[in-house]
Every structure is written in structure tokens, then in C-alpha cells.
Amino acid sequence: MIANFFKKTKPIHAIFIGALFLVYYLMAVLGYKNLNFSFLEVFVQLGILLLFVVIFFLIRFINRKNFLSGLNSYVLLLFAVLFGIFPKTLELQNIFIAHFFLLLFFRRVYSIRTNKNIKQKLFDSGFWIAVASIFYIWCMLFLILVYIAILVNDKKQTRHLIIPLVGFATPYFILLTYYIFTDNFDVFLDYLVFKYSLDFGGYLQLNVLFPAIFLLIISVWGILKVSTNIFSLTNDLKPSWLLIITHFIIALYIAIFAVEKNGSSFIFTFFPIAIIIANYLQILELKISKEIVIYSLLILSISIYFL
């Protein structure tokens, strides 16, 4: 069965996940875009697909390097399925670019648990958050995650509290300098405006509402079940798990206040949700329970086109 198939990591898993993602991508492209299939358009789409390959490599690296889940392929599978469930996240727009830079931030912040190059990791964390926030201002909220990482990993030194802010200020200082020299200071100020919307009409569309509720329920349930296991033991997983939970909450907050409530902002929840559900699958004793979870998500990724 499919849960048993992905409980380990083999090259064939990457092929299967890649093929599944390609199906999702083609469905999204054909369903939401009016393409003229010119040479330029095909070239652009191939470039975007190459970018997704980099994204999946980053996800795999972050997960494996920081032991966020077991040695299986659940995280990559879930990430691919989440893109399928919310096809708007496959569009190359500012929110997508911001998420890409956040992945570079996740790579650094989750590795703060080690004692190697702490200062560089803290600077890089602040730097990549700033770059991401230039494309999507709400990414600034992920600065909270940096300080939670400092707290739970017991790195509470004064210089460690300041370094992320220095890293964060660097891209904005460069941007400010550019706009001052080009006499466009007002444009710079526009980057600092937190635009938000409390009109939830977009989220009430069935193809967004139903999967959002389903994923929220399974994620919260997964957090409760996995937390019971992790916090009952004395191990090194607690700091990383607390980071995942905080990450999930921040991502939900961003999705709530997003201006465009079409599902695209849920891309920020993908990483924590994939890690949470992957860990939940690992502790499920009944194989049939694992199958139900995975097949439910796969069915959901197809059914959204009919809702």
C-alpha cells in the first residue's frame, strides 16, 4: 500500500513524487492559465518547474539535516500533495517568491540547534526574512521564529539577540539607499505597508474552505498526538517540535490576514503541515489509519477541481 511504499527513502520515491507533482502542475496550468503555448511560454514553464526541483531539494535538505521527521519520504509526498490541493500556490507571483526565500531562512533557523556558526546562522536568518518581506511584507512575522529558536535552543546571549536584527536591516538599508539615490523614497515606504483584509469571502469557496478545514483538523490533531509522545520523553526533538508549532501558528496568522484569500497564502503553512502530518503518520500503529490519511489527501487534491 502507499503508506508502506513511502515509509523508506529510495530513488523510485523521488520519481513517483516528481511525476505526481508534474500532474498537479499541468492540471493547475491548464485549469487556471490561458496559455498560447509559444516557445517563450514553454521556456518559462520549464524554468518554473526547475525552480520547483530546487524547492523540493531544499525541503529534503532542511528535513534531513535537522531530523524533523524520520527517514521516510512522507514529507516530500505531502508537500507535493499540498501544492495539488491549493493550485493557486503554483503560480509564480510575489507570495511564491517570498516563500522561496523563506525556505532559505528555514534552512538556517532550524539548524540553530547545533553549536556551529551560530552568529552566521542568526545573521542569515534575519537577512532572508528581510528579502522575503520585500516581496511579501507579512513575512516579517517570521522574525518571531528566530527568537523562539534562540529561546528553545538556549542561545540567550545579548549579541545573539541583536545579530538577527542586523541581518534583517541589511537588505532594507541597500533598498533604501537605492531609492534615495533614484529619488523614489515614497516607493520604499510602500514596501513597509502591512496590507490586510478581513473579507473572508474567498475562503468560503468550497475548493478552498473544505481542504483548509480538513488540513487544520488533521494538523491540530497531529500536533496533539505527536506532542504527547515527544514531551513525554527527554530528547533533542523538543526544541525543533516547538519551532514547528510556532511556525504553523505564524503561517496561519499570515493566511488569516492575507489580502488575496484565494488559497495562495496557504503556501506558508506547507512546510509545518508536511512535518506535522509526517510525524503523525510515523506514530500511527494501524497501517489502515496511515492509508486513510494519505488517500484522503490524494482524493482531496483531485476533488478540489470539482468543488
Coordinates of C-alpha atoms in Angstrom, one line a residue:
M1 CA 0.0 0.0 0.0
I2 CA 1.0 3.6 -0.5
A3 CA 1.9 4.4 3.2
N4 CA 4.2 1.3 3.3
F5 CA 5.7 2.3 0.0
F6 CA 6.8 5.7 1.2
K7 CA 8.0 4.7 4.7
K8 CA 11.5 4.5 3.5
T9 CA 13.6 6.6 1.1
K10 CA 14.5 5.3 -2.3
P11 CA 15.2 6.9 -5.7
I12 CA 11.9 5.5 -7.0
H13 CA 10.1 7.6 -4.5
A14 CA 11.6 10.8 -5.9
I15 CA 10.5 9.7 -9.4
F16 CA 6.9 8.9 -8.2
I17 CA 6.6 12.2 -6.3
G18 CA 8.1 14.1 -9.2
A19 CA 5.6 12.6 -11.6
L20 CA 2.7 13.3 -9.2
F21 CA 3.8 16.9 -8.8
L22 CA 4.0 17.2 -12.6
V23 CA 0.4 16.1 -12.9
Y24 CA -0.7 18.7 -10.4
Y25 CA 1.3 21.4 -12.1
L26 CA -0.1 20.6 -15.5
M27 CA -3.7 20.5 -14.1
A28 CA -3.1 23.9 -12.5
V29 CA -1.6 25.4 -15.6
L30 CA -4.3 24.1 -17.9
G31 CA -7.0 25.0 -15.4
Y32 CA -6.0 28.5 -14.3
K33 CA -4.0 29.9 -17.2
N34 CA -4.7 30.9 -20.7
L35 CA -1.6 29.7 -22.5
N36 CA -0.7 30.3 -26.1
F37 CA 1.9 27.5 -26.0
S38 CA 4.5 29.7 -27.7
F39 CA 8.2 28.8 -27.4
L40 CA 8.7 31.6 -24.8
E41 CA 5.8 30.3 -22.7
V42 CA 7.1 26.7 -22.8
F43 CA 10.5 28.0 -21.8
V44 CA 9.1 30.0 -18.9
Q45 CA 7.1 27.0 -17.6
L46 CA 10.2 24.7 -17.8
G47 CA 12.1 27.4 -15.8
I48 CA 9.4 27.4 -13.2
L49 CA 9.5 23.6 -13.0
L50 CA 13.2 23.8 -12.5
L51 CA 12.6 26.2 -9.6
F52 CA 10.3 23.6 -8.0
V53 CA 13.0 21.0 -8.3
V54 CA 15.2 23.3 -6.2
I55 CA 12.4 23.8 -3.7
F56 CA 12.0 20.1 -3.2
F57 CA 15.7 19.7 -2.7
L58 CA 15.7 22.4 -0.1
I59 CA 12.8 20.8 1.7
R60 CA 14.5 17.5 1.7
F61 CA 17.8 19.1 2.9
I62 CA 16.1 21.0 5.8
N63 CA 14.2 18.0 6.9
R64 CA 17.1 15.5 6.8
K65 CA 19.7 17.9 8.2
N66 CA 17.7 18.8 11.2
F67 CA 15.9 15.4 11.8
L68 CA 12.5 16.9 11.7
S69 CA 10.9 13.6 10.7
G70 CA 12.0 10.0 10.3
L71 CA 13.9 8.5 7.4
N72 CA 11.0 8.3 5.0
S73 CA 9.5 10.1 2.0
Y74 CA 6.3 11.3 3.7
V75 CA 7.4 15.0 3.9
L76 CA 8.1 15.3 0.2
L77 CA 5.0 13.4 -0.8
L78 CA 2.9 15.6 1.5
F79 CA 4.5 18.8 0.1
A80 CA 3.7 17.7 -3.4
V81 CA 0.1 16.9 -2.5
L82 CA -0.4 20.2 -0.7
F83 CA 0.6 22.0 -3.9
G84 CA -2.1 19.9 -5.6
I85 CA -4.7 20.8 -3.0
F86 CA -4.0 24.5 -3.4
P87 CA -3.2 25.0 -7.1
K88 CA -3.0 28.8 -6.7
T89 CA 0.3 28.3 -4.8
L90 CA 1.8 27.1 -8.1
E91 CA 1.5 30.5 -9.7
L92 CA 4.7 32.5 -10.0
Q93 CA 3.8 35.6 -8.0
N94 CA 5.3 37.7 -5.2
I95 CA 4.0 35.3 -2.5
F96 CA 5.6 32.4 -4.2
I97 CA 9.0 34.2 -4.5
A98 CA 8.7 35.2 -0.8
H99 CA 8.2 31.6 0.2
F100 CA 11.3 30.5 -1.8
F101 CA 13.4 32.9 0.2
L102 CA 11.8 31.8 3.4
L103 CA 12.9 28.3 2.6
L104 CA 16.5 29.6 2.7
F105 CA 15.6 31.1 6.1
F106 CA 14.1 27.8 7.4
R107 CA 17.4 26.1 6.4
R108 CA 19.2 28.4 8.8
V109 CA 16.8 28.8 11.7
Y110 CA 16.1 25.1 12.2
S111 CA 19.9 24.4 12.3
I112 CA 20.4 26.9 15.2
R113 CA 20.1 23.8 17.5
T114 CA 23.7 23.0 16.7
N115 CA 26.6 24.9 18.1
K116 CA 28.2 25.5 14.6
N117 CA 28.3 29.0 13.1
I118 CA 25.6 30.4 15.4
K119 CA 26.3 34.0 14.6
Q120 CA 26.3 33.4 10.8
K121 CA 23.0 31.5 11.1
L122 CA 21.4 34.2 13.0
F123 CA 22.5 36.9 10.6
D124 CA 21.4 34.8 7.6
S125 CA 18.0 34.2 9.2
G126 CA 17.3 37.9 9.6
F127 CA 18.7 38.6 6.1
W128 CA 16.5 36.1 4.3
I129 CA 13.4 37.1 6.3
A130 CA 14.0 40.7 5.1
V131 CA 14.4 39.6 1.5
A132 CA 11.2 37.6 1.7
S133 CA 9.4 40.5 3.3
I134 CA 10.3 42.8 0.4
F135 CA 8.2 40.6 -1.8
Y136 CA 5.5 39.9 0.9
I137 CA 5.6 42.2 3.9
W138 CA 3.9 39.8 6.3
C139 CA 7.0 37.5 6.2
M140 CA 8.4 39.9 8.8
L141 CA 6.4 37.9 11.3
F142 CA 8.9 35.1 11.0
L143 CA 11.4 37.1 13.0
I144 CA 9.4 35.7 15.9
L145 CA 10.6 32.2 14.9
V146 CA 14.2 33.3 15.1
Y147 CA 13.8 34.4 18.7
I148 CA 11.8 31.3 19.6
A149 CA 14.7 29.3 18.2
I150 CA 17.2 31.3 20.3
L151 CA 15.0 30.7 23.4
V152 CA 14.3 26.9 23.0
N153 CA 17.9 26.2 22.0
D154 CA 19.2 28.1 25.0
K155 CA 21.3 30.6 22.9
K156 CA 20.2 33.6 25.0
Q157 CA 23.2 35.9 24.7
T158 CA 22.9 39.6 24.1
R159 CA 24.8 39.5 20.9
H160 CA 22.6 36.6 19.7
L161 CA 19.5 38.8 20.2
I162 CA 21.0 41.7 18.1
I163 CA 22.5 39.8 15.2
P164 CA 19.2 38.8 13.5
L165 CA 18.2 42.5 13.5
V166 CA 21.4 43.5 11.9
G167 CA 20.9 40.8 9.2
F168 CA 17.3 41.9 8.8
A169 CA 18.3 45.6 8.4
T170 CA 20.9 44.9 5.7
P171 CA 18.6 44.3 2.7
Y172 CA 16.4 47.2 3.7
F173 CA 19.4 49.5 4.0
I174 CA 20.5 48.6 0.5
L175 CA 17.0 49.1 -0.8
L176 CA 16.7 52.4 1.0
T177 CA 20.0 53.6 -0.4
Y178 CA 18.9 52.7 -3.9
Y179 CA 15.5 54.6 -3.7
I180 CA 17.2 57.7 -2.1
F181 CA 19.6 57.9 -5.0
T182 CA 16.8 57.4 -7.5
D183 CA 14.7 60.0 -5.7
N184 CA 11.9 57.4 -5.1
F185 CA 11.7 57.4 -1.3
D186 CA 7.9 57.1 -1.4
V187 CA 8.3 53.8 -3.3
F188 CA 10.5 52.5 -0.4
L189 CA 7.8 53.5 2.1
D190 CA 5.3 51.4 0.2
Y191 CA 7.3 48.3 1.0
L192 CA 6.6 48.9 4.7
V193 CA 2.8 49.0 4.5
F194 CA 1.1 46.0 6.0
K195 CA -1.9 45.4 3.7
Y196 CA -4.5 43.1 5.1
S197 CA -8.1 42.1 4.5
L198 CA -10.8 40.8 6.8
D199 CA -13.1 39.9 4.0
F200 CA -13.2 36.1 4.1
G201 CA -15.4 35.6 1.1
G202 CA -12.5 34.0 -0.9
Y203 CA -12.0 31.4 1.9
L204 CA -15.7 30.5 1.7
Q205 CA -15.3 29.0 -1.7
L206 CA -15.7 25.2 -1.3
N207 CA -12.5 24.4 -3.2
V208 CA -10.6 26.5 -0.5
L209 CA -12.8 26.1 2.6
F210 CA -13.1 22.3 2.6
P211 CA -9.4 21.5 2.2
A212 CA -8.4 24.2 4.7
I213 CA -10.7 22.8 7.4
F214 CA -9.6 19.3 6.7
L215 CA -5.9 20.2 6.9
L216 CA -6.5 22.3 10.0
I217 CA -8.2 19.5 11.8
I218 CA -5.6 16.8 10.9
S219 CA -2.7 19.2 11.7
V220 CA -4.1 20.2 15.1
W221 CA -4.8 16.5 15.9
G222 CA -1.3 15.6 14.7
I223 CA 0.2 18.3 17.0
L224 CA -1.7 16.9 20.0
K225 CA -0.8 13.3 19.4
V226 CA 2.9 13.9 18.4
S227 CA 3.4 16.4 21.3
T228 CA 2.2 13.8 23.8
N229 CA 5.0 11.4 22.6
I230 CA 7.7 14.0 22.3
F231 CA 7.2 15.8 25.6
S232 CA 6.9 12.5 27.5
L233 CA 10.5 11.8 26.6
T234 CA 13.8 13.5 27.3
N235 CA 15.2 14.0 23.8
D236 CA 16.5 16.6 21.4
L237 CA 13.3 16.7 19.4
K238 CA 11.5 19.1 21.8
P239 CA 13.2 22.4 20.5
S240 CA 12.6 21.5 16.9
W241 CA 9.0 20.5 17.6
L242 CA 8.3 23.7 19.4
L243 CA 9.7 25.6 16.4
I244 CA 7.4 23.6 14.0
I245 CA 4.3 24.5 16.1
T246 CA 5.3 28.2 16.3
H247 CA 6.0 28.1 12.5
F248 CA 2.5 26.7 12.0
I249 CA 0.8 29.4 14.1
I250 CA 2.7 32.2 12.3
A251 CA 1.8 30.8 8.9
L252 CA -1.9 30.6 9.9
Y253 CA -1.9 34.2 11.1
I254 CA -0.5 35.3 7.7
A255 CA -3.1 33.4 5.9
I256 CA -5.9 34.9 8.0
F257 CA -4.9 38.5 7.2
A258 CA -3.9 37.9 3.6
V259 CA -5.3 40.4 1.1
E260 CA -5.9 37.8 -1.6
K261 CA -7.8 35.0 0.0
N262 CA -7.7 32.5 -2.9
G263 CA -5.6 29.9 -1.2
S264 CA -2.2 31.2 -2.4
S265 CA -1.2 32.3 1.1
F266 CA -1.5 28.8 2.4
I267 CA 1.8 28.1 0.9
F268 CA 3.4 29.4 4.1
T269 CA 1.7 26.5 6.0
F270 CA 3.0 23.8 3.7
F271 CA 6.3 23.2 5.5
P272 CA 5.0 22.8 9.1
I273 CA 1.9 20.9 7.9
A274 CA 4.1 18.4 6.0
I275 CA 6.3 17.9 9.0
I276 CA 3.4 17.6 11.4
I277 CA 1.5 15.1 9.3
A278 CA 4.6 13.1 8.5
N279 CA 5.4 12.7 12.2
Y280 CA 1.8 11.8 12.9
L281 CA 1.9 9.1 10.3
Q282 CA 5.1 7.7 11.9
I283 CA 3.3 7.2 15.3
L284 CA 0.2 5.6 13.9
E285 CA 0.3 1.9 14.7
L286 CA -2.5 0.7 12.4
K287 CA -1.5 0.6 8.8
I288 CA -5.1 1.2 7.7
S289 CA -5.0 4.6 9.5
K290 CA -2.0 5.7 7.6
E291 CA -3.6 4.7 4.3
I292 CA -6.8 6.6 5.2
V293 CA -4.8 9.8 5.9
I294 CA -2.7 9.6 2.7
Y295 CA -5.6 8.5 0.4
S296 CA -7.8 11.2 1.8
L297 CA -5.3 13.9 0.9
L298 CA -4.8 12.4 -2.6
I299 CA -8.5 12.3 -3.2
L300 CA -8.8 15.9 -1.9
S301 CA -6.1 17.1 -4.3
I302 CA -8.2 15.9 -7.2
S303 CA -11.7 16.7 -5.9
I304 CA -11.0 20.4 -5.5
Y305 CA -11.4 20.8 -9.2
F306 CA -15.0 19.6 -8.9
L307 CA -16.0 21.7 -5.9

